[in-house]
Amino acid sequence: MKLPDTTDQTPGEVSLSASVHRRRLVWPSACRDLIRMNLLMLLRNRQVLLFSLLFPLFVMLVFGGILKSGVQKVALSGPKDLTTLMAKFLPPRFFTPMYMSAAQANHDVALGNSSFALVVLNPNAHPLQIEVVENFHNASENGYYTSVAEAIELGVNQTLLHMGPAVIPKLDIIKSSGATVGGVLAMTHYTKFLTPGIIAYAVLTSSMLGASMRLVRDREQGTLRRIKATAVPMWVFVIGHVTAQLVLVAIQVAVLLTTARLLYGVGIGPLPAVVVLLLVVGSLCFLALGFLVAGIAKGEQAAMMIGNTIALPQMFLTGIFFPLSQAPEWMQKFALFMPLRYLSQGLREVMTNGASLADTSGDLLVLLAVGIAAVVLVLFTFRFDPLGAS
Amino acid sequence: MSTANTASTGLHLLPEQDGSIQALAGEVPAVSVKGLVKFYGANKAVDGIDLVVKQGELLALLGPNGAGKTTTLEIIEGLKKSDAGTVELFGLPHKKARRLIGVQLQEGATYSELTCAECIQLFASLYGCQTDPGLLLDWVGLGELAKRRTDQLSGGQKRRFSIALALCNDPRLIILDEPTTGLDPHSRRDTWELIRLLHKQGRSILLTTHYIEEAEVLADRVVIVDQGRVVAQGSPIELINELGSEVTVSLTAPEEAALKDLPGVTAATFSGGRWYLRCSNPGEVVGELTLRLGSQGLKELSVNGPSLEDVFLVQTGHHIGDDDENNSGNRR
């Protein structure tokens, strides 16, 4: 080891001190550096990047492009002006419309030439009814086809409304012959449905899973305890952590939205401020849950297990991939207890369905309430000392 | 942001801006602990410890594992609450003195994803200090590793880095918990050198150790702790002198030699193939030994003055080293 000779030259002269400059206040610079370093740590952490960026991106690409491999045919049968209008609302890169008679359409679907058919039952009925003809061999895809059909129905309806009653007075409402339509489905494209859900899920994983695992690791390594021994107030530590996580969420959302925009033409909707508000409240809520998980979990493995136990059911049961209106009733009820449902629903309403702040206030309130409850529990459960130590 | 340019110069031990700290008188002890008690469940880990570290003093808390040393430090550092007793640092409660203390914990206690330099910078900032990490790392001999991530340091480097972290706020009091445990002899000596330098700079240092040699070599004053109590304290020389003038004669001889009845021998023990005889008249004892064993039997012999080891043995009734497991077993 090389020790500098200067240190023991003249007694009383402290070379170490020359490299240290004391500030009057601790917290402003501490806050800034905590945010900066936490962000640096997040971006250097492979697990965090995998969970919060690559995985959601992968899911979006796979599910968004699931039918991209070959353009599928959709048989449309009915009055020409109506069927061409319907065709406008088909996701363009995935489906080509084929116009034919009702009998032909049925035949085509049965043979597998067309993925599904939309048949106008009686052109003179009021309201009009269309039947979605599906091939039951494709059970796994039919849910998706139904959602496409419902999207078309809503798209056509909205267009007709805008045109006013004078244009095509006969067409007021189009009824699907299948199940009734949930309000969730006011969309024209599956990725428009998918993107808000994936973003919500990404926020959940990075804020809850990522944060809890890092906190537990830092606690078990003694880092949190070392921080407790410094002069920094604990609220500064929390602000540093939380702000860095929020920046990470911003990066996630930017990446996912850019991808969605470039590949599928999905936008953020007319009210970006409300989207941001939802994202901030949502990630704060999930961060509080992350701190809670960290307080409960004994080690990093346990944190991951608890986190996944909370996250995975939410991914599949809260309508990220398909509309909840199509889910069995038990799942719809179950979803009521999952905070992710409210974030994904809120985001979808605002981004896709043009909902206002007032429309999503319910979702915001639920997220806030869950977050506050979690914070209260965190105050009782969070620890800075490693659990291994006495 | 260039930290080097804005660094102040000269002696900067006292932050003159902070009124509460400015008020410190030179004679106030760096650490003053009275009647400290800490229970872990029903176990009394700390049982009424009193402790004073004068300013500029290097005090070693010496005791076996589980003696309550670390717990005492953690209470002083404000990491644990005591069940009874008071702690003052430079006459201030812990909260107001935190910026003046540098803390080294036994664990790694660093952020894995940060480099050494970044970690120093961050922790300095948490003390409200702006520190040049390069200079500080140079100072502890890790200058070349400034850009290495902290999780890629070797065991010895980690330990030294934790000392650097303890210095990042230019502390007046440095608290080191077992700074050399688990180090190879070479690194241990390097660390001692570092601690000596810090001591020379006028900083107060409180360290724990279960190495007698470490306490003997480094400390101005040693406080011997056993089972949560202070059993003896004083400078190493004082403590040894208190034992009286007895020395230890040790020699290789068979157990059957029956050396207990030698004139002037107050205690005789046989362990590890050697006899240890305590006496105050080594000359006579050695002469008697030569007579008894003959020049054939007496192959090797040494006479040692009393050491801290003997102090520990006399005060606690057991050896510090071979007591490690026993004590920790009892306590945990």
JSON list of C-alpha atoms in Angstrom, two decimals, chain B residues 186-298:
[
{"chain": "B", "resi": 186, "resn": "HIS", "atom": "CA", "xyz": [0.16, -7.92, 5.56]},
{"chain": "B", "resi": 187, "resn": "SER", "atom": "CA", "xyz": [-3.13, -6.08, 4.99]},
{"chain": "B", "resi": 188, "resn": "ARG", "atom": "CA", "xyz": [-3.60, -5.89, 8.74]},
{"chain": "B", "resi": 189, "resn": "ARG", "atom": "CA", "xyz": [-0.33, -4.04, 9.13]},
{"chain": "B", "resi": 190, "resn": "ASP", "atom": "CA", "xyz": [-1.28, -1.70, 6.28]},
{"chain": "B", "resi": 191, "resn": "THR", "atom": "CA", "xyz": [-4.57, -0.95, 7.99]},
{"chain": "B", "resi": 192, "resn": "TRP", "atom": "CA", "xyz": [-2.79, -0.28, 11.27]},
{"chain": "B", "resi": 193, "resn": "GLU", "atom": "CA", "xyz": [-0.55, 2.16, 9.47]},
{"chain": "B", "resi": 194, "resn": "LEU", "atom": "CA", "xyz": [-3.63, 3.92, 8.11]},
{"chain": "B", "resi": 195, "resn": "ILE", "atom": "CA", "xyz": [-5.26, 4.11, 11.52]},
{"chain": "B", "resi": 196, "resn": "ARG", "atom": "CA", "xyz": [-2.04, 5.46, 13.03]},
{"chain": "B", "resi": 197, "resn": "LEU", "atom": "CA", "xyz": [-1.98, 8.22, 10.44]},
{"chain": "B", "resi": 198, "resn": "LEU", "atom": "CA", "xyz": [-5.55, 9.17, 11.17]},
{"chain": "B", "resi": 199, "resn": "HIS", "atom": "CA", "xyz": [-4.72, 9.24, 14.85]},
{"chain": "B", "resi": 200, "resn": "LYS", "atom": "CA", "xyz": [-1.70, 11.40, 14.14]},
{"chain": "B", "resi": 201, "resn": "GLN", "atom": "CA", "xyz": [-3.94, 13.90, 12.38]},
{"chain": "B", "resi": 202, "resn": "GLY", "atom": "CA", "xyz": [-5.64, 14.54, 15.68]},
{"chain": "B", "resi": 203, "resn": "ARG", "atom": "CA", "xyz": [-8.79, 12.56, 15.05]},
{"chain": "B", "resi": 204, "resn": "SER", "atom": "CA", "xyz": [-10.39, 10.65, 17.86]},
{"chain": "B", "resi": 205, "resn": "ILE", "atom": "CA", "xyz": [-10.72, 6.98, 17.10]},
{"chain": "B", "resi": 206, "resn": "LEU", "atom": "CA", "xyz": [-12.84, 4.34, 18.73]},
{"chain": "B", "resi": 207, "resn": "LEU", "atom": "CA", "xyz": [-12.31, 0.83, 17.47]},
{"chain": "B", "resi": 208, "resn": "THR", "atom": "CA", "xyz": [-13.27, -2.65, 18.51]},
{"chain": "B", "resi": 209, "resn": "THR", "atom": "CA", "xyz": [-11.03, -5.64, 18.15]},
{"chain": "B", "resi": 210, "resn": "HIS", "atom": "CA", "xyz": [-10.58, -9.10, 19.46]},
{"chain": "B", "resi": 211, "resn": "TYR", "atom": "CA", "xyz": [-6.91, -9.08, 18.56]},
{"chain": "B", "resi": 212, "resn": "ILE", "atom": "CA", "xyz": [-4.85, -8.32, 21.63]},
{"chain": "B", "resi": 213, "resn": "GLU", "atom": "CA", "xyz": [-1.88, -7.32, 19.53]},
{"chain": "B", "resi": 214, "resn": "GLU", "atom": "CA", "xyz": [-3.99, -4.75, 17.68]},
{"chain": "B", "resi": 215, "resn": "ALA", "atom": "CA", "xyz": [-5.06, -3.08, 20.91]},
{"chain": "B", "resi": 216, "resn": "GLU", "atom": "CA", "xyz": [-1.53, -3.20, 22.26]},
{"chain": "B", "resi": 217, "resn": "VAL", "atom": "CA", "xyz": [0.05, -1.72, 19.14]},
{"chain": "B", "resi": 218, "resn": "LEU", "atom": "CA", "xyz": [-2.51, 0.98, 18.33]},
{"chain": "B", "resi": 219, "resn": "ALA", "atom": "CA", "xyz": [-4.38, 2.13, 21.37]},
{"chain": "B", "resi": 220, "resn": "ASP", "atom": "CA", "xyz": [-3.70, 4.99, 23.76]},
{"chain": "B", "resi": 221, "resn": "ARG", "atom": "CA", "xyz": [-6.15, 3.34, 26.04]},
{"chain": "B", "resi": 222, "resn": "VAL", "atom": "CA", "xyz": [-7.75, -0.08, 26.10]},
{"chain": "B", "resi": 223, "resn": "VAL", "atom": "CA", "xyz": [-11.12, -0.93, 27.54]},
{"chain": "B", "resi": 224, "resn": "ILE", "atom": "CA", "xyz": [-11.52, -4.64, 28.10]},
{"chain": "B", "resi": 225, "resn": "VAL", "atom": "CA", "xyz": [-15.09, -5.80, 27.71]},
{"chain": "B", "resi": 226, "resn": "ASP", "atom": "CA", "xyz": [-16.41, -9.20, 28.59]},
{"chain": "B", "resi": 227, "resn": "GLN", "atom": "CA", "xyz": [-20.02, -10.35, 28.73]},
{"chain": "B", "resi": 228, "resn": "GLY", "atom": "CA", "xyz": [-21.35, -6.84, 28.29]},
{"chain": "B", "resi": 229, "resn": "ARG", "atom": "CA", "xyz": [-19.28, -5.31, 31.09]},
{"chain": "B", "resi": 230, "resn": "VAL", "atom": "CA", "xyz": [-16.10, -3.28, 31.31]},
{"chain": "B", "resi": 231, "resn": "VAL", "atom": "CA", "xyz": [-13.68, -5.43, 33.25]},
{"chain": "B", "resi": 232, "resn": "ALA", "atom": "CA", "xyz": [-10.58, -3.24, 33.03]},
{"chain": "B", "resi": 233, "resn": "GLN", "atom": "CA", "xyz": [-9.34, -0.09, 31.38]},
{"chain": "B", "resi": 234, "resn": "GLY", "atom": "CA", "xyz": [-6.22, 1.95, 31.03]},
{"chain": "B", "resi": 235, "resn": "SER", "atom": "CA", "xyz": [-3.25, 2.35, 28.75]},
{"chain": "B", "resi": 236, "resn": "PRO", "atom": "CA", "xyz": [-1.72, -0.98, 27.74]},
{"chain": "B", "resi": 237, "resn": "ILE", "atom": "CA", "xyz": [1.29, -0.27, 29.94]},
{"chain": "B", "resi": 238, "resn": "GLU", "atom": "CA", "xyz": [-0.82, 0.68, 32.95]},
{"chain": "B", "resi": 239, "resn": "LEU", "atom": "CA", "xyz": [-2.87, -2.44, 32.60]},
{"chain": "B", "resi": 240, "resn": "ILE", "atom": "CA", "xyz": [0.20, -4.60, 32.36]},
{"chain": "B", "resi": 241, "resn": "ASN", "atom": "CA", "xyz": [1.89, -2.91, 35.29]},
{"chain": "B", "resi": 242, "resn": "GLU", "atom": "CA", "xyz": [-1.16, -3.48, 37.41]},
{"chain": "B", "resi": 243, "resn": "LEU", "atom": "CA", "xyz": [-0.49, -7.17, 37.05]},
{"chain": "B", "resi": 244, "resn": "GLY", "atom": "CA", "xyz": [2.67, -6.73, 39.10]},
{"chain": "B", "resi": 245, "resn": "SER", "atom": "CA", "xyz": [6.11, -7.88, 38.19]},
{"chain": "B", "resi": 246, "resn": "GLU", "atom": "CA", "xyz": [5.30, -11.46, 37.41]},
{"chain": "B", "resi": 247, "resn": "VAL", "atom": "CA", "xyz": [6.65, -12.90, 34.19]},
{"chain": "B", "resi": 248, "resn": "THR", "atom": "CA", "xyz": [5.92, -16.09, 32.32]},
{"chain": "B", "resi": 249, "resn": "VAL", "atom": "CA", "xyz": [8.56, -18.73, 31.81]},
{"chain": "B", "resi": 250, "resn": "SER", "atom": "CA", "xyz": [7.57, -21.12, 29.07]},
{"chain": "B", "resi": 251, "resn": "LEU", "atom": "CA", "xyz": [9.41, -24.22, 28.01]},
{"chain": "B", "resi": 252, "resn": "THR", "atom": "CA", "xyz": [9.00, -27.41, 26.08]},
{"chain": "B", "resi": 253, "resn": "ALA", "atom": "CA", "xyz": [8.90, -30.29, 28.50]},
{"chain": "B", "resi": 254, "resn": "PRO", "atom": "CA", "xyz": [6.81, -33.41, 29.02]},
{"chain": "B", "resi": 255, "resn": "GLU", "atom": "CA", "xyz": [3.69, -33.12, 31.10]},
{"chain": "B", "resi": 256, "resn": "GLU", "atom": "CA", "xyz": [5.05, -35.64, 33.61]},
{"chain": "B", "resi": 257, "resn": "ALA", "atom": "CA", "xyz": [7.80, -33.18, 34.52]},
{"chain": "B", "resi": 258, "resn": "ALA", "atom": "CA", "xyz": [5.56, -32.00, 37.38]},
{"chain": "B", "resi": 259, "resn": "LEU", "atom": "CA", "xyz": [6.74, -28.43, 37.60]},
{"chain": "B", "resi": 260, "resn": "LYS", "atom": "CA", "xyz": [4.01, -27.08, 39.86]},
{"chain": "B", "resi": 261, "resn": "ASP", "atom": "CA", "xyz": [6.04, -27.22, 43.02]},
{"chain": "B", "resi": 262, "resn": "LEU", "atom": "CA", "xyz": [8.96, -25.13, 41.80]},
{"chain": "B", "resi": 263, "resn": "PRO", "atom": "CA", "xyz": [9.80, -22.47, 44.36]},
{"chain": "B", "resi": 264, "resn": "GLY", "atom": "CA", "xyz": [8.38, -19.04, 43.52]},
{"chain": "B", "resi": 265, "resn": "VAL", "atom": "CA", "xyz": [5.95, -20.31, 40.84]},
{"chain": "B", "resi": 266, "resn": "THR", "atom": "CA", "xyz": [2.46, -18.96, 41.49]},
{"chain": "B", "resi": 267, "resn": "ALA", "atom": "CA", "xyz": [0.71, -20.69, 38.61]},
{"chain": "B", "resi": 268, "resn": "ALA", "atom": "CA", "xyz": [1.72, -23.46, 36.26]},
{"chain": "B", "resi": 269, "resn": "THR", "atom": "CA", "xyz": [-0.25, -24.60, 33.25]},
{"chain": "B", "resi": 270, "resn": "PHE", "atom": "CA", "xyz": [0.50, -27.14, 30.56]},
{"chain": "B", "resi": 271, "resn": "SER", "atom": "CA", "xyz": [-0.98, -26.65, 27.11]},
{"chain": "B", "resi": 272, "resn": "GLY", "atom": "CA", "xyz": [0.09, -27.52, 23.59]},
{"chain": "B", "resi": 273, "resn": "GLY", "atom": "CA", "xyz": [3.16, -29.41, 24.73]},
{"chain": "B", "resi": 274, "resn": "ARG", "atom": "CA", "xyz": [4.48, -26.46, 26.70]},
{"chain": "B", "resi": 275, "resn": "TRP", "atom": "CA", "xyz": [4.60, -25.51, 30.29]},
{"chain": "B", "resi": 276, "resn": "TYR", "atom": "CA", "xyz": [3.75, -21.95, 31.30]},
{"chain": "B", "resi": 277, "resn": "LEU", "atom": "CA", "xyz": [5.04, -20.90, 34.70]},
{"chain": "B", "resi": 278, "resn": "ARG", "atom": "CA", "xyz": [4.15, -17.57, 36.27]},
{"chain": "B", "resi": 279, "resn": "CYS", "atom": "CA", "xyz": [6.63, -16.24, 38.75]},
{"chain": "B", "resi": 280, "resn": "SER", "atom": "CA", "xyz": [8.36, -13.10, 39.92]},
{"chain": "B", "resi": 281, "resn": "ASN", "atom": "CA", "xyz": [11.79, -14.69, 40.23]},
{"chain": "B", "resi": 282, "resn": "PRO", "atom": "CA", "xyz": [12.58, -15.97, 36.73]},
{"chain": "B", "resi": 283, "resn": "GLY", "atom": "CA", "xyz": [16.30, -16.33, 37.42]},
{"chain": "B", "resi": 284, "resn": "GLU", "atom": "CA", "xyz": [15.82, -18.79, 40.27]},
{"chain": "B", "resi": 285, "resn": "VAL", "atom": "CA", "xyz": [13.13, -20.68, 38.41]},
{"chain": "B", "resi": 286, "resn": "VAL", "atom": "CA", "xyz": [15.32, -21.11, 35.36]},
{"chain": "B", "resi": 287, "resn": "GLY", "atom": "CA", "xyz": [18.18, -22.30, 37.58]},
{"chain": "B", "resi": 288, "resn": "GLU", "atom": "CA", "xyz": [15.93, -24.81, 39.30]},
{"chain": "B", "resi": 289, "resn": "LEU", "atom": "CA", "xyz": [14.62, -26.00, 35.93]},
{"chain": "B", "resi": 290, "resn": "THR", "atom": "CA", "xyz": [18.15, -26.66, 34.71]},
{"chain": "B", "resi": 291, "resn": "LEU", "atom": "CA", "xyz": [18.79, -28.73, 37.81]},
{"chain": "B", "resi": 292, "resn": "ARG", "atom": "CA", "xyz": [15.60, -30.73, 37.51]},
{"chain": "B", "resi": 293, "resn": "LEU", "atom": "CA", "xyz": [15.55, -31.43, 33.81]},
{"chain": "B", "resi": 294, "resn": "GLY", "atom": "CA", "xyz": [19.27, -31.44, 33.16]},
{"chain": "B", "resi": 295, "resn": "SER", "atom": "CA", "xyz": [20.87, -30.07, 30.05]},
{"chain": "B", "resi": 296, "resn": "GLN", "atom": "CA", "xyz": [19.35, -32.97, 28.08]},
{"chain": "B", "resi": 297, "resn": "GLY", "atom": "CA", "xyz": [15.75, -32.34, 29.07]},
{"chain": "B", "resi": 298, "resn": "LEU", "atom": "CA", "xyz": [15.80, -28.55, 28.81]}
]
